Amino acid sequence: MMDQYSVTGMSCAACSARVEKAVSSVPGVESCSVNLLTGSMGVEGSASPEAVINAVEKAGYGASVKGAPQASEKAEQTDETSVMKKRLFSSLVFLLILMYLSMGHNMLGLPLPSLLEETPAANALLQLLLSAVVMIINQRFFISGARSILNRAPNMDALVAMGSGASFIWSTIQLFGMLSELTKGDTSAAHERLHGLYFESAAMILTLITVGKLLEARSKGKTTDALKSLMKLAPKTACIEREGKELNVPVEQVSAGDIFLVRPGENIPVDGAVIEGTSAVNEASLTGESVPADKSAGDAVSAGTINTTGFLRCRATRVGENTTLSQVIRMVSDAAATKAPIAKTADKVSGVFVPAVIAIAFITVVIWLLAGKDTGFALARGISVLVISCPCALGLATPVAVMVGSGVGAKNGILFKTAESLENTGRTEIAVLDKTGTVTAGKPVVTDIIPVPGITEEELLLKAVSLEYGSEHLFAEAVKAKAAELGISPEPVSEFTALAGNGVSAVCGGQALVGGSLAYISDIAEVSDELRRSCEELAEKGKTPVLFTADGKVIGAIGIADVIKEESAQAVSELKNMGIRVVMLTGDNQRTADAIGVQAGVDEVVAGVLPAGKESEIRRLMSQGKVTMVGDGINDAPALTRADNGIAIGAGTDVAIDAADVVLVKSRLSDVPAAIRLSKGVLRNIKQNLFWAFIYNVIGIPLAAGLWIPITGWTLQPMFGAAAMSLSSFCVVSNALRLNLLDIHSTKHDRPVNKRKKSSGLSGTVTLHIKGMMCEHCEARVKKALEALPQVEEAKVSHTDGTAVIILSSGISRSDLKKAVTDAGYKLIKTE
């Protein structure tokens, strides 16, 4: 299980890399993932919280175990934002005066007091004081930067502090030089030095970075909107019934088994089961469904959903952290706390980025000095390098997209447990679907009613429901449901007997009724050829015919089947349009499975598979591409775990949900292609963010260093570098927010994946036509040559037919087969 911590003091990707490295070195820590966006850290292993927190503090940051994120984090974020606003406002006041003094007169011709215009030292001294005030207001950059340097892990604040500090120190030196010139009586030289001051750059750098940080904080706040809205759904109190009295208690005091009451308009406090009352419950917060679901006695209700119409009396089943809402919040939070594999490159770069930038800035200054430029020019280029470089954009590129993507998924009832599962879902090449409960409804229904001549459908169904009413078999439930739908009430029966493995019998209104399979009824009564053909047609379609007799005479048959869900065929079609191969796994017989497979439109059907066999089948398919397994039952758990990515249907068993990487709350197969679209959208967004984060630095650093001056004459002043740096992170976060506009159910932008790989090569069962085989020895030679190929599971060779039928475990090219046959001394004519 992953332990969650809050980490404070991080300002850029170098910080998160430092914390991650420090905690990973703690004995007992198996894995550690730090999220710069949320200021959180996930740690797996046996290390104690004290050891983890101590490691973070030694690295120069603060840490605490996450307790009540909805209260503490919100307060901390609000406090940090308000402090930042005050800092920015104060900085702007002094900066505007400073800019007026340094540039207003020279560039815009604005008037200055005669003392400042005539006395350059007074002007410079006032600039120094104003700049110093701005630096004191933004002292956190210097404190954080100095601490990071002392811990031998310089971060973004160190770059900002060094850039601003260098500007201030150089300008102060210039000020003393000016005073020296004035003591010599050289006013023109003093005025010349006034133009070489960078006090305004020192203040502007700090102010612009604060602007960027504020914009970034506001945007980052929006990325967690989905998580915050989920947290707000959790009711604070519950109305429970104890000893015949109604009590309002904090929701934390509700225990499993307590009776709680929910009135119209109230949020349901915990997960429970309705024991009295009927109502419509709005479950949009968990499933994304806008239409309220009807609830009555026996139905389950979930915490955070809204009771819209009636009064409900319920029994609590899951409370506290075990409620569906808490699990959803935890999944979204855990996904944000983990790292996607695609982020590894950025992490490696972030770890060495700041030291590399400092080195580049130093080399830049030295090279320009050696090139004969004055110290002020060289220093300006070095400062520009320091302040334009932005490790923040690299650090934020992946986590912001993962957070927004997880939030979009949660709104649509798709829960990704980790950032890795969010990434892997979009790389799916083969989708393996369990049949029962995934492709089909998992609940048999009556599909056909076939009475013999002289009997009406109503009469047949009346006798069938009367006979089956005492049975608890799934087929009996289907007959009872159909009768209830048509308003047919069963008649009383006597002598009810369940015939093990065959059917049921009873006496109704003096008639001996029997219901059972075609084989059993054929042994005890005469079945007409026409009815037998009808039953065989039902069986070919994957339906089970149940025949009924009255006093020894067949009165008809009822077809019962586990029908496919309404959206299954459309979902399979969407997956295939994405270029994904769809395979259906089932333990059912081949004929039933094939019938369902045809209706659903899958590419391949694998029937008669035991639970252990499902896992083996997944392993076989994984040799052919990235496999996503979709299932809902306990028997699917090994396959869900084995697959590259496991998706559990939300209405399935807890075991399946625990084994899966992704959970579909709405239990709809159409959410599988939606999850893949969302994953692809997030991957695309991460790549865009990483591209811009890298390209920004690739273009910006050489520009700031003055690399283009000899060619184009372009120079970059430090304050403009700071402006670019402050906007880079804001742009990355804003790009991630575009994911909120993604329509994950739209097929408009679906594109086949891995098309080249899919269209090339042979797979499945292939027949080779071979020339030159004369005897059994030739057969053995060809068989040995073909089965030596790793992709060939089995080869059945016939010299009389001149063929070899091979079963392939993965794709193989025709040229490879031709070479194997030719090397054996024969000629491959064609393949089928």
PDB file of C-alpha atoms in Angstrom, residues 234-235 237-239 251 254 260-262 267-271 302-305 318 323:
ATOM      1  CA  ALA A 234     -18.679  13.872   1.183  1.00  0.00           C
ATOM      2  CA  PRO A 235     -21.403  14.834   3.712  1.00  0.00           C
ATOM      3  CA  THR A 237     -23.150  14.603   9.131  1.00  0.00           C
ATOM      4  CA  ALA A 238     -25.629  11.735   8.952  1.00  0.00           C
ATOM      5  CA  CYS A 239     -29.082  11.174  10.406  1.00  0.00           C
ATOM      6  CA  VAL A 251     -20.342  10.949   9.470  1.00  0.00           C
ATOM      7  CA  VAL A 254     -21.498   5.983  11.522  1.00  0.00           C
ATOM      8  CA  PHE A 260     -29.523   5.902   8.491  1.00  0.00           C
ATOM      9  CA  LEU A 261     -32.275   8.092   7.050  1.00  0.00           C
ATOM     10  CA  VAL A 262     -32.077  10.224   3.919  1.00  0.00           C
ATOM     11  CA  ASN A 267     -26.663  13.683   0.201  1.00  0.00           C
ATOM     12  CA  ILE A 268     -26.331  10.018   1.110  1.00  0.00           C
ATOM     13  CA  PRO A 269     -23.662   9.932   3.877  1.00  0.00           C
ATOM     14  CA  VAL A 270     -22.235   6.392   3.510  1.00  0.00           C
ATOM     15  CA  ASP A 271     -22.630   3.344   1.289  1.00  0.00           C
ATOM     16  CA  SER A 302     -23.433   5.221  -2.488  1.00  0.00           C
ATOM     17  CA  ALA A 303     -22.011   8.027  -0.367  1.00  0.00           C
ATOM     18  CA  GLY A 304     -21.958  11.433  -2.024  1.00  0.00           C
ATOM     19  CA  THR A 305     -24.952  10.763  -4.298  1.00  0.00           C
ATOM     20  CA  ARG A 318     -19.388   0.529   3.967  1.00  0.00           C
ATOM     21  CA  THR A 323     -17.100   3.938   0.790  1.00  0.00           C
TER      22      THR A 323
END
